[in-house]
C-alpha positions as YAML, in Angstrom:
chain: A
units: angstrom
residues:
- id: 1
  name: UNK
  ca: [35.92, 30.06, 3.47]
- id: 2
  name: UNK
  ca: [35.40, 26.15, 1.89]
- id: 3
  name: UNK
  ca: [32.03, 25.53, 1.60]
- id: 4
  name: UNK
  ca: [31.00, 22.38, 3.24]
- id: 5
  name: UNK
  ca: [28.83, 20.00, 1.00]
- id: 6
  name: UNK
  ca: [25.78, 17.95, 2.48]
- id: 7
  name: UNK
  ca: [25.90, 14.26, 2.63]
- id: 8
  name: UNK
  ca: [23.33, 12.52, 0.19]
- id: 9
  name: UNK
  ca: [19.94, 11.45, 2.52]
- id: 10
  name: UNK
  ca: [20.15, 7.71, 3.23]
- id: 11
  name: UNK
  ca: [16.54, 6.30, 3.31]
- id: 12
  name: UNK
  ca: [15.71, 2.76, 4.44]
- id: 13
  name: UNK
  ca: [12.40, 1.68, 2.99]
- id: 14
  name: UNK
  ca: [10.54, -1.28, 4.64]
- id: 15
  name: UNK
  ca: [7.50, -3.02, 2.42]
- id: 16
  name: UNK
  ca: [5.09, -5.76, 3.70]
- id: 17
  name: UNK
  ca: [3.90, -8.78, 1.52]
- id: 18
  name: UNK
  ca: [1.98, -9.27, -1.26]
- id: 19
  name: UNK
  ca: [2.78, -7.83, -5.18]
- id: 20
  name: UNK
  ca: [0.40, -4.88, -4.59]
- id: 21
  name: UNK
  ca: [2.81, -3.43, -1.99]
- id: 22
  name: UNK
  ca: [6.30, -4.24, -2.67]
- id: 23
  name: UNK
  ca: [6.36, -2.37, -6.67]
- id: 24
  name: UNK
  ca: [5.51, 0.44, -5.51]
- id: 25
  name: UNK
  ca: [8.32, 0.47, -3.17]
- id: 26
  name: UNK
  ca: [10.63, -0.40, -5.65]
- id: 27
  name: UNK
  ca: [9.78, 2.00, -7.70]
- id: 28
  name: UNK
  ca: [10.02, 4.71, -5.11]
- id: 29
  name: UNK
  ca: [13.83, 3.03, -4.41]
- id: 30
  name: UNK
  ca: [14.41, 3.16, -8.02]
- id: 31
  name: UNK
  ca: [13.23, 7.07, -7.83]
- id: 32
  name: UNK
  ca: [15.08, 7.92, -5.15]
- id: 33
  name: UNK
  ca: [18.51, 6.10, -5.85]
- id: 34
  name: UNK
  ca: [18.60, 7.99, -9.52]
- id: 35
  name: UNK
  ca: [18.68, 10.93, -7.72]
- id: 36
  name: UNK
  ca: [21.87, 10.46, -5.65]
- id: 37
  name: UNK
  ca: [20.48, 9.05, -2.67]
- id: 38
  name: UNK
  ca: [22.16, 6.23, -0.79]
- id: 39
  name: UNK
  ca: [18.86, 3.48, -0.61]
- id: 40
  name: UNK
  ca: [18.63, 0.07, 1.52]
- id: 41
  name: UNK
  ca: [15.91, -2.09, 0.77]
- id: 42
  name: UNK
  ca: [14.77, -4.00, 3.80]
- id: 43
  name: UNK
  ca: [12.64, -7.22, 3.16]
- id: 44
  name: UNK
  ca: [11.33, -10.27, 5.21]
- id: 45
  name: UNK
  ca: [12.62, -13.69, 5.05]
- id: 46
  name: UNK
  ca: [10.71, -15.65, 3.96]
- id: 47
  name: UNK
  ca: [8.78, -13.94, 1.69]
- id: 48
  name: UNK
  ca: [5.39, -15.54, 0.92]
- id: 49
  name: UNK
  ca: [5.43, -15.99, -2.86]
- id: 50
  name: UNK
  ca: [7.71, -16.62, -5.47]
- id: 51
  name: UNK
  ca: [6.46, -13.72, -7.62]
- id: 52
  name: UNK
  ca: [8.16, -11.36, -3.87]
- id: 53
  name: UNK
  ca: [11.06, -13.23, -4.30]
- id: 54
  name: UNK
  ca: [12.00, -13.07, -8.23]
- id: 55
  name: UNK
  ca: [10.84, -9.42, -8.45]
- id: 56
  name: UNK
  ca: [13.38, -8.78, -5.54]
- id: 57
  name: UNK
  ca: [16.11, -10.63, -6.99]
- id: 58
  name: UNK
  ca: [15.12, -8.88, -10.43]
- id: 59
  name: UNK
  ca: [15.63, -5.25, -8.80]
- id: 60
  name: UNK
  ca: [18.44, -5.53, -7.02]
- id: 61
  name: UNK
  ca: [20.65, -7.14, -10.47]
- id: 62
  name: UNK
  ca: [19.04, -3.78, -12.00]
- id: 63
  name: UNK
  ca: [19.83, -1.53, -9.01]
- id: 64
  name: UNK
  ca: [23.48, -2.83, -7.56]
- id: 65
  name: UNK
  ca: [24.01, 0.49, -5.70]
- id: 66
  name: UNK
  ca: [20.60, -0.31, -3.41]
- id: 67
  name: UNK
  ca: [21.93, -1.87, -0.17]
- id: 68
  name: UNK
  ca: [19.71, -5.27, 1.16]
- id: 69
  name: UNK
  ca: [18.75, -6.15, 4.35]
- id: 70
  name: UNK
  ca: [16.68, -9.13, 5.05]
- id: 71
  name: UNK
  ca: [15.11, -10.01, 8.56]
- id: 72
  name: UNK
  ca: [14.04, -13.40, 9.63]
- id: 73
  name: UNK
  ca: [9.90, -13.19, 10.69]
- id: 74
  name: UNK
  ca: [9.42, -14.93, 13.72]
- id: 75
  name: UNK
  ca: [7.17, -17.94, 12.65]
- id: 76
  name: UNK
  ca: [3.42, -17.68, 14.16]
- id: 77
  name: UNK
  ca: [1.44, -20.68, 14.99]
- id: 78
  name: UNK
  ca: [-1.95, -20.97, 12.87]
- id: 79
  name: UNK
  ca: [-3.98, -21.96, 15.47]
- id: 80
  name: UNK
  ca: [-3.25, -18.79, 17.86]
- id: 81
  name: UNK
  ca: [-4.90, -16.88, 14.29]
- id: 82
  name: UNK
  ca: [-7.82, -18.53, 13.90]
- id: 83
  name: UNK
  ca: [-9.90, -16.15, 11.85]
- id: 84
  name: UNK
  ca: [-7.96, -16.72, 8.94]
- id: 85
  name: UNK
  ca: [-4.88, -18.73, 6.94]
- id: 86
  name: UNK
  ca: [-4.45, -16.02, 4.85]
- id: 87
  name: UNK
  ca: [-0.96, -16.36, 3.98]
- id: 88
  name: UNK
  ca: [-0.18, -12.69, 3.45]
- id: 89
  name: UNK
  ca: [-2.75, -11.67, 6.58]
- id: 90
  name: UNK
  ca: [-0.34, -13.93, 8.45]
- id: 91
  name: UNK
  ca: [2.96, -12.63, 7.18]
- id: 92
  name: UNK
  ca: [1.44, -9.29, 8.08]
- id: 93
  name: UNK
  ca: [1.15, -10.30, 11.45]
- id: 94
  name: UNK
  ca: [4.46, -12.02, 11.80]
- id: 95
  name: UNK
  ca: [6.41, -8.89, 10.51]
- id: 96
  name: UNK
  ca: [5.27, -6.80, 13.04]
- id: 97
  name: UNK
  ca: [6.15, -9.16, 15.61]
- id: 98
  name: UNK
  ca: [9.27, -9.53, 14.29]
- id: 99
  name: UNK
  ca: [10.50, -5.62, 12.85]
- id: 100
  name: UNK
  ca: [12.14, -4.53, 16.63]
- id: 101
  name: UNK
  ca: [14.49, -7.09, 15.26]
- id: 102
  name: UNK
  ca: [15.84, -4.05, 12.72]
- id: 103
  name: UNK
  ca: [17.14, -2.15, 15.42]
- id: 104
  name: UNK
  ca: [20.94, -3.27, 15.67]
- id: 105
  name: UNK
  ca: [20.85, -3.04, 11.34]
- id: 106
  name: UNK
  ca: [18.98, 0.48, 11.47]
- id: 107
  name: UNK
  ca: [21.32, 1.82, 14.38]
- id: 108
  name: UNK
  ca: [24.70, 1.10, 12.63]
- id: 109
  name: UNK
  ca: [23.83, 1.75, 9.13]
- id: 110
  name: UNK
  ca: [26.34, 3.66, 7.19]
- id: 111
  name: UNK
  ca: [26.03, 6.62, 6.78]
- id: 112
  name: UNK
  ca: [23.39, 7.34, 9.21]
- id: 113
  name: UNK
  ca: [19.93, 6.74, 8.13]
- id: 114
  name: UNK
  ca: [18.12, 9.83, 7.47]
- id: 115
  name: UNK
  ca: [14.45, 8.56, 7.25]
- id: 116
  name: UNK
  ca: [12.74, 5.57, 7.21]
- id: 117
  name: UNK
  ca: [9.48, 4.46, 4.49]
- id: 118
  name: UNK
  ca: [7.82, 1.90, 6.14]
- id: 119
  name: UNK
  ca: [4.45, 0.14, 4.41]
- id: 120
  name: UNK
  ca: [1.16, 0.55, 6.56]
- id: 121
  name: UNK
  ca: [1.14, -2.42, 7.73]
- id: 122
  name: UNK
  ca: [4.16, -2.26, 9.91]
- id: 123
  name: UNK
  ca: [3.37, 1.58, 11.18]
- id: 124
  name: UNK
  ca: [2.84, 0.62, 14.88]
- id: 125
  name: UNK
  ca: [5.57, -1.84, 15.34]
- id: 126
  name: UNK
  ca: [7.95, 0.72, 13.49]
- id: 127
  name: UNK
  ca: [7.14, 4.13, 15.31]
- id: 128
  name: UNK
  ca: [8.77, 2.66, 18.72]
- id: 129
  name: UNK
  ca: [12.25, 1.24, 16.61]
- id: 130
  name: UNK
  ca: [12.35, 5.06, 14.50]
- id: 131
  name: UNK
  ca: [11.91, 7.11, 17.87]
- id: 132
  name: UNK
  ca: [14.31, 5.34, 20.27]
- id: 133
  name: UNK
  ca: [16.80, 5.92, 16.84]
- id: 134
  name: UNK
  ca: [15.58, 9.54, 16.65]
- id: 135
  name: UNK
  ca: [15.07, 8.84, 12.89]
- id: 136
  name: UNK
  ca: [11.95, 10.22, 11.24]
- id: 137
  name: UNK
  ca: [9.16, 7.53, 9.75]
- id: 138
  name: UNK
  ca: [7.26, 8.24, 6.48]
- id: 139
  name: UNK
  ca: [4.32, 5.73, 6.29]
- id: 140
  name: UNK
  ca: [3.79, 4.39, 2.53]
- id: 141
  name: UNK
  ca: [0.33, 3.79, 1.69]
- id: 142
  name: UNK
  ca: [0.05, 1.48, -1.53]
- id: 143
  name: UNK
  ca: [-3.97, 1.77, -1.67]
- id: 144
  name: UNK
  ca: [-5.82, 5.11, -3.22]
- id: 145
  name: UNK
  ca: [-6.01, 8.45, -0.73]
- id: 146
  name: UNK
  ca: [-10.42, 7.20, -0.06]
- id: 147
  name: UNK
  ca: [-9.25, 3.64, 1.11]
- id: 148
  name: UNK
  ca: [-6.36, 4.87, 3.59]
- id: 149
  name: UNK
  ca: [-8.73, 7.28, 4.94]
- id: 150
  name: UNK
  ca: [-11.40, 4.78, 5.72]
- id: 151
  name: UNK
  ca: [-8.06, 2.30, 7.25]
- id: 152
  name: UNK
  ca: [-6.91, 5.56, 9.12]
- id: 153
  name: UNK
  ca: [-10.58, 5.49, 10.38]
- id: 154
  name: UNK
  ca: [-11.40, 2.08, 10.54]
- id: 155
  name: UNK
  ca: [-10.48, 2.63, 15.02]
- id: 156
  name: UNK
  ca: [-13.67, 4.73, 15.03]
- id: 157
  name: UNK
  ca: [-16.18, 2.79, 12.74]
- id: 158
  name: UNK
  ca: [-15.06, -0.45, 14.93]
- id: 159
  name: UNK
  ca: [-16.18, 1.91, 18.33]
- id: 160
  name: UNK
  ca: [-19.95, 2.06, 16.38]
- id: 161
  name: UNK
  ca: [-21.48, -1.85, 16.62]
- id: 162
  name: UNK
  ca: [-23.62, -0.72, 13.95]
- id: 163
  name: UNK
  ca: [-21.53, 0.94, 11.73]
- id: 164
  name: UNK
  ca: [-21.29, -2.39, 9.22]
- id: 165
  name: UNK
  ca: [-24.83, -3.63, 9.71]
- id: 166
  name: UNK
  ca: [-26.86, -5.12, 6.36]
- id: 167
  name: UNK
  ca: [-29.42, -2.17, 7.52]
- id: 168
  name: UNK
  ca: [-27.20, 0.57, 5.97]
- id: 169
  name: UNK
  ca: [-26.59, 0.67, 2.72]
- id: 170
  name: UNK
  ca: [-23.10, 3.13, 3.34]
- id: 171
  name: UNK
  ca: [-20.77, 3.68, 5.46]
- id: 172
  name: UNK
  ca: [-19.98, 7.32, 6.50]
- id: 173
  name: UNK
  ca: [-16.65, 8.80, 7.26]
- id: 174
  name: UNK
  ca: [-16.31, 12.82, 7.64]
- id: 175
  name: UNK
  ca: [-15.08, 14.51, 5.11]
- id: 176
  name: UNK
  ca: [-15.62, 12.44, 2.10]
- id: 177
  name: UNK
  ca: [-18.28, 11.34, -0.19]
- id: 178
  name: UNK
  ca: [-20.04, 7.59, 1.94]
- id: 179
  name: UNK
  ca: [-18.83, 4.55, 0.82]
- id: 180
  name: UNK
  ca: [-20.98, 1.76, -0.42]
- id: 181
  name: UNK
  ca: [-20.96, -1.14, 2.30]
- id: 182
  name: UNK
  ca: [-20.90, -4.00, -0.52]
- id: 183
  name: UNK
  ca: [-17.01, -1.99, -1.17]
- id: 184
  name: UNK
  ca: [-15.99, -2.44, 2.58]
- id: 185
  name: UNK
  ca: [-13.77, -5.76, 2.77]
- id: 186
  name: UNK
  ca: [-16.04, -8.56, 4.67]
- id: 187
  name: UNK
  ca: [-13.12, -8.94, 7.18]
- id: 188
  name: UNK
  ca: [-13.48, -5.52, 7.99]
- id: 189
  name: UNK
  ca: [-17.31, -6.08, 9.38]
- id: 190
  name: UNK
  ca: [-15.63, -8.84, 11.82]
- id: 191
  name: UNK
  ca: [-13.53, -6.77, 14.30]
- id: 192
  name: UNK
  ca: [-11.88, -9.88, 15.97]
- id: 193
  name: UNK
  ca: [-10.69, -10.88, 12.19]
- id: 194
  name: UNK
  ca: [-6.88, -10.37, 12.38]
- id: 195
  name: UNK
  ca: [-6.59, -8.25, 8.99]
- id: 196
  name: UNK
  ca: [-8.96, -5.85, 10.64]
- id: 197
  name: UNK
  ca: [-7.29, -5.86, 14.37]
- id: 198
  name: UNK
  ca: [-3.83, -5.40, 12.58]
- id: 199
  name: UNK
  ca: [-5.37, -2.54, 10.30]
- id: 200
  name: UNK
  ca: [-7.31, -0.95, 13.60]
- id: 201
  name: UNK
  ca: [-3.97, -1.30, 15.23]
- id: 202
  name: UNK
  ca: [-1.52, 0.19, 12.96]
- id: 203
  name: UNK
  ca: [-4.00, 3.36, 12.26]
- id: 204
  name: UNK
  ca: [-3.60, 4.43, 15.74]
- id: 205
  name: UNK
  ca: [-0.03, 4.58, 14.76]
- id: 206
  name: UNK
  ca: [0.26, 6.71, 12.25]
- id: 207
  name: UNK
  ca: [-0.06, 9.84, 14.30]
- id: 208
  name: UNK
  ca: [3.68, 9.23, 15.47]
- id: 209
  name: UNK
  ca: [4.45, 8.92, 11.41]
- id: 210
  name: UNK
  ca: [6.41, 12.36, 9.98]
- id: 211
  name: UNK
  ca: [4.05, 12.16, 6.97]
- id: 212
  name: UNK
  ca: [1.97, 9.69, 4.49]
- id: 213
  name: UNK
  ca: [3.58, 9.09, 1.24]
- id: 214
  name: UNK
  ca: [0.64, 7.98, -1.32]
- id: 215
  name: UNK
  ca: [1.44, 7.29, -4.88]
- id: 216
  name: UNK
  ca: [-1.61, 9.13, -5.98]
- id: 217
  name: UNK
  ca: [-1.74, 13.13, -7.22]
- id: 218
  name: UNK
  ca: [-3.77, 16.34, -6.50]
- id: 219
  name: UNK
  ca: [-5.66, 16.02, -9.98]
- id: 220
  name: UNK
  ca: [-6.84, 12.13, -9.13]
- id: 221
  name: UNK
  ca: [-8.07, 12.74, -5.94]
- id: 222
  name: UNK
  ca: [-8.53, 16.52, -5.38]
- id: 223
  name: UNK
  ca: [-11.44, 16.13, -2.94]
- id: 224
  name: UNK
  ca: [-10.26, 13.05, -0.80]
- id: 225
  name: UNK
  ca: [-6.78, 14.60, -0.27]
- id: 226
  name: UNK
  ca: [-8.12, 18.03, 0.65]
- id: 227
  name: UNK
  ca: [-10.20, 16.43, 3.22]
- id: 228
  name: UNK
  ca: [-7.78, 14.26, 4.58]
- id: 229
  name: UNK
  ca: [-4.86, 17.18, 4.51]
- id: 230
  name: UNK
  ca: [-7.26, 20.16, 6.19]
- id: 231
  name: UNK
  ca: [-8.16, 17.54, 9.30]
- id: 232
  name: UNK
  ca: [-11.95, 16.73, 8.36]
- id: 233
  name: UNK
  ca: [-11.20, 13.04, 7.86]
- id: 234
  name: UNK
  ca: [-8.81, 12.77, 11.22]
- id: 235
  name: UNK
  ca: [-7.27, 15.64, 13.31]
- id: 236
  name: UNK
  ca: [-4.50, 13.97, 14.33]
- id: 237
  name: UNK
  ca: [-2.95, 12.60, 10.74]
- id: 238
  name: UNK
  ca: [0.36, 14.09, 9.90]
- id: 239
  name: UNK
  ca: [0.63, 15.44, 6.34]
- id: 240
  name: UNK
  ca: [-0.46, 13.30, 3.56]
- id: 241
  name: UNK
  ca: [2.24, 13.78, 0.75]
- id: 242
  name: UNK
  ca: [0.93, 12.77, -2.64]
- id: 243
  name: UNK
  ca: [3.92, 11.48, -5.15]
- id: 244
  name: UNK
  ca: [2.62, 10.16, -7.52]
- id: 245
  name: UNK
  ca: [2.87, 8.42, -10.11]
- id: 246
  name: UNK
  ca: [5.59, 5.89, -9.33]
- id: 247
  name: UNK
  ca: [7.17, 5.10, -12.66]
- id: 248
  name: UNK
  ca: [8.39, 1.82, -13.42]
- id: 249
  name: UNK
  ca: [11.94, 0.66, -12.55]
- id: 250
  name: UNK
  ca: [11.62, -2.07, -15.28]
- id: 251
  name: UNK
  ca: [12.73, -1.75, -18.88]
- id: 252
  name: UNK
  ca: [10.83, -0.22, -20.49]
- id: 253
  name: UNK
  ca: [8.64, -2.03, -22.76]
- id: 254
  name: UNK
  ca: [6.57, -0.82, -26.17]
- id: 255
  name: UNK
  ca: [2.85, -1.24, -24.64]
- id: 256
  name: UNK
  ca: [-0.27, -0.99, -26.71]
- id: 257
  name: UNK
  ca: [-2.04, 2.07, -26.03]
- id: 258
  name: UNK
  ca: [-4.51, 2.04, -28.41]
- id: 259
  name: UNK
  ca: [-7.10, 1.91, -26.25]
- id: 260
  name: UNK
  ca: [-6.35, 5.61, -25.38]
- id: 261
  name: UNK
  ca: [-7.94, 7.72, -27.94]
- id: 262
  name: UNK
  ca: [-11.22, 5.37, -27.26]
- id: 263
  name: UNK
  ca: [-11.02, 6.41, -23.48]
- id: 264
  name: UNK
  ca: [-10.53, 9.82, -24.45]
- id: 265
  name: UNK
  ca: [-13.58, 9.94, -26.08]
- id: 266
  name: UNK
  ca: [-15.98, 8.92, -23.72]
- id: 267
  name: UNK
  ca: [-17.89, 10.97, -21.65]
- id: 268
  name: UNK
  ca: [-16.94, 11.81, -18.08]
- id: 269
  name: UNK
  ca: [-17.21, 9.31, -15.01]
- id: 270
  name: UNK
  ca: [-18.56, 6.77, -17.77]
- id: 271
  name: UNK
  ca: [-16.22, 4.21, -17.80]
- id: 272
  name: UNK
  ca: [-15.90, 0.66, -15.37]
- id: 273
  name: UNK
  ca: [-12.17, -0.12, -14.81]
- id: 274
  name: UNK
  ca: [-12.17, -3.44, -14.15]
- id: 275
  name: UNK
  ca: [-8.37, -5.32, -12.39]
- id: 276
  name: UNK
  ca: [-8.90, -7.96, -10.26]
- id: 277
  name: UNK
  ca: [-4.97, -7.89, -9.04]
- id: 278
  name: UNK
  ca: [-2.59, -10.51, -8.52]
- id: 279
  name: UNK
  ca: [-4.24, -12.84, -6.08]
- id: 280
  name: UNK
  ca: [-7.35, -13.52, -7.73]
- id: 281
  name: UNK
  ca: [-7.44, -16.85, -9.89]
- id: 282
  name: UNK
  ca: [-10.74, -17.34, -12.06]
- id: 283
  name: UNK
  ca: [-11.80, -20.02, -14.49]
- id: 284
  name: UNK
  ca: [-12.01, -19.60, -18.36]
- id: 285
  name: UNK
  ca: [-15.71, -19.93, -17.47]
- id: 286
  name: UNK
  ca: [-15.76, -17.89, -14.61]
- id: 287
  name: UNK
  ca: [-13.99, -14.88, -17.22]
- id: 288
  name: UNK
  ca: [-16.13, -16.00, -19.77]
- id: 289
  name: UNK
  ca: [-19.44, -14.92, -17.69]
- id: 290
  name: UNK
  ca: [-18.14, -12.02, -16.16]
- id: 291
  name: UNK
  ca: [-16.89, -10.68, -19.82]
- id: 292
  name: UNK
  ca: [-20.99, -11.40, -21.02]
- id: 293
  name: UNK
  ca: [-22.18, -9.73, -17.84]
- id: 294
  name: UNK
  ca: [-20.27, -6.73, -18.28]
- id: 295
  name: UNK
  ca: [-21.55, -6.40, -21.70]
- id: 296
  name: UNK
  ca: [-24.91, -6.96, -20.93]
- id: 297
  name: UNK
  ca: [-24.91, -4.31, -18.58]
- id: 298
  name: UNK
  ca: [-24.59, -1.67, -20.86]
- id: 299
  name: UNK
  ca: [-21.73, -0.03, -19.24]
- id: 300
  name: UNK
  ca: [-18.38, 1.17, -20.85]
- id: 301
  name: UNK
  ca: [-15.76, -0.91, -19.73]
- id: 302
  name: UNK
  ca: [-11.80, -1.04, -19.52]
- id: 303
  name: UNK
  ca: [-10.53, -4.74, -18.28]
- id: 304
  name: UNK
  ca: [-6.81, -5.07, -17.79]
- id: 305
  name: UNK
  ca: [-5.56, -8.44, -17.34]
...
């Protein structure tokens, strides 16, 4: 008797906007397509920056086997958003008014799809697409394992008009250590803000999810993820599935790491990492001040640029 071989899975993954979601997808695609999976790479049009746009272009002449699909966002009108003109908070927004669009691309794809990665962002406007195709939906969360738990649980903090008061100095989710309020985002303390009605909204989604992909691992955030995986966070979260880290799907590049041995050395918990992304533009002056603060603090300090 012949045995019959399995097809390889075929795994559509959906980002949102902005450069600290879409490389992590990549790399996932990158991950996955090197080990004999079929991938397609779904991604709006338009994107909303130039850096979206080049790093696509730049990963697909790397990756020629990745299939592309790109779906038009239905345009909003500013004025019917008028807590913010966020760019990004807007193309969040517009994508998930615009993803049941995916349906006729998802339903004929070929092969079949066998699961779909879609970013946070898009989880509730997903879930109805994946189950009328019967096709399971991982969500992606790009953000540590203690900031998707306080997004999974933002619903519940918004149900508390005091939660996000300047009387408490922390705000308190179960299951893991209270976060300081100066770390909550400020939209977050306005609940009609649309970043915060789109995050409220698409946490009550995730429930229909199969799992959570994070690109995080047991040893960097033992405590959060065994909180968040034994139901003390939420009791209705499906698995949270740590895989990280993502490597890079660039060339590789020499990088200095001689900062290493000095990190190495220091004592425990001792150290301020200090990234302020890729959206946040400051003045020679304004780096200038914040380099003198940090050393006049007294702290040990890592700054990557």
């Amino acid at each position: 008797m012949s045995k019959t071989t399995a097809s390889p899975p075929h795994i559509a993954l959906l980002p949102s906007a902005g450069m600290g979601h879409l490389p992590p997808f990549l790399r996932l695609a990158s991950m996955l397509s090197s080990r004999s999976c079929t991938v397609t790479l779904i991604t709006a049009s338009p994107s909303v920056s130039a850096a979206e746009s080049s790093h696509i272009s730049f990963f697909l002449s790397q990756h020629p086997q990745v299939k592309h699909i790109e779906f038009q966002v239905l345009p909003c009108k500013p004025s019917s958003n008028p807590t913010t003109d966020d760019p990004f908070f807007l193309q969040f927004e517009a994508s998930n008014r615009s993803v049941h669009h995916l349906y006729p691309s998802l339903a004929s794809a070929s092969p079949p799809l066998s699961a779909i990665f879609s970013d946070f962002a898009v989880a509730s406007s997903i879930a109805p697409v994946a189950a009328d195709l019967g096709i399971p939906n991982y969500i992606i969360s790009t953000t540590s394992c203690k900031f998707f738990c306080l997004m999974a649980y933002l619903p519940v903090l918004l149900s508390d008009t005091l939660c996000f008061s300047s009387s408490l100095s922390e705000v308190n989710i179960p299951g893991i250590t209270p976060l300081p309020l100066p770390s909550i985002p400020p939209p977050f303390k306005n609940p009609s803000h649309l970043f915060t009605s789109l995050i409220a909204t698409n946490a009550q989604a995730l429930s229909k999810a199969k799992g959570i992909l994070m690109n995080t691992f047991d040893d960097f955030e033992p405590e959060t993820l065994a909180a968040i995986n034994s139901g003390r966070v939420l009791d209705n979260l499906p698995p949270i599935l740590p895989i990280g880290p993502l490597e890079t799907f660039e060339p590789k590049k020499e990088q200095d790491q001689s900062y290493l041995p000095w990190l190495d050395s220091q004592p425990a918990e001792s150290v301020v990492y200090v990234s302020f992304g890729s959206r946040t533009a400051m003045s020679s002056a304004q780096i200038t001040e914040l380099s003198k603060g940090l050393e006049r603090s007294g702290y040990r300090f890592l700054w990557e640029e």
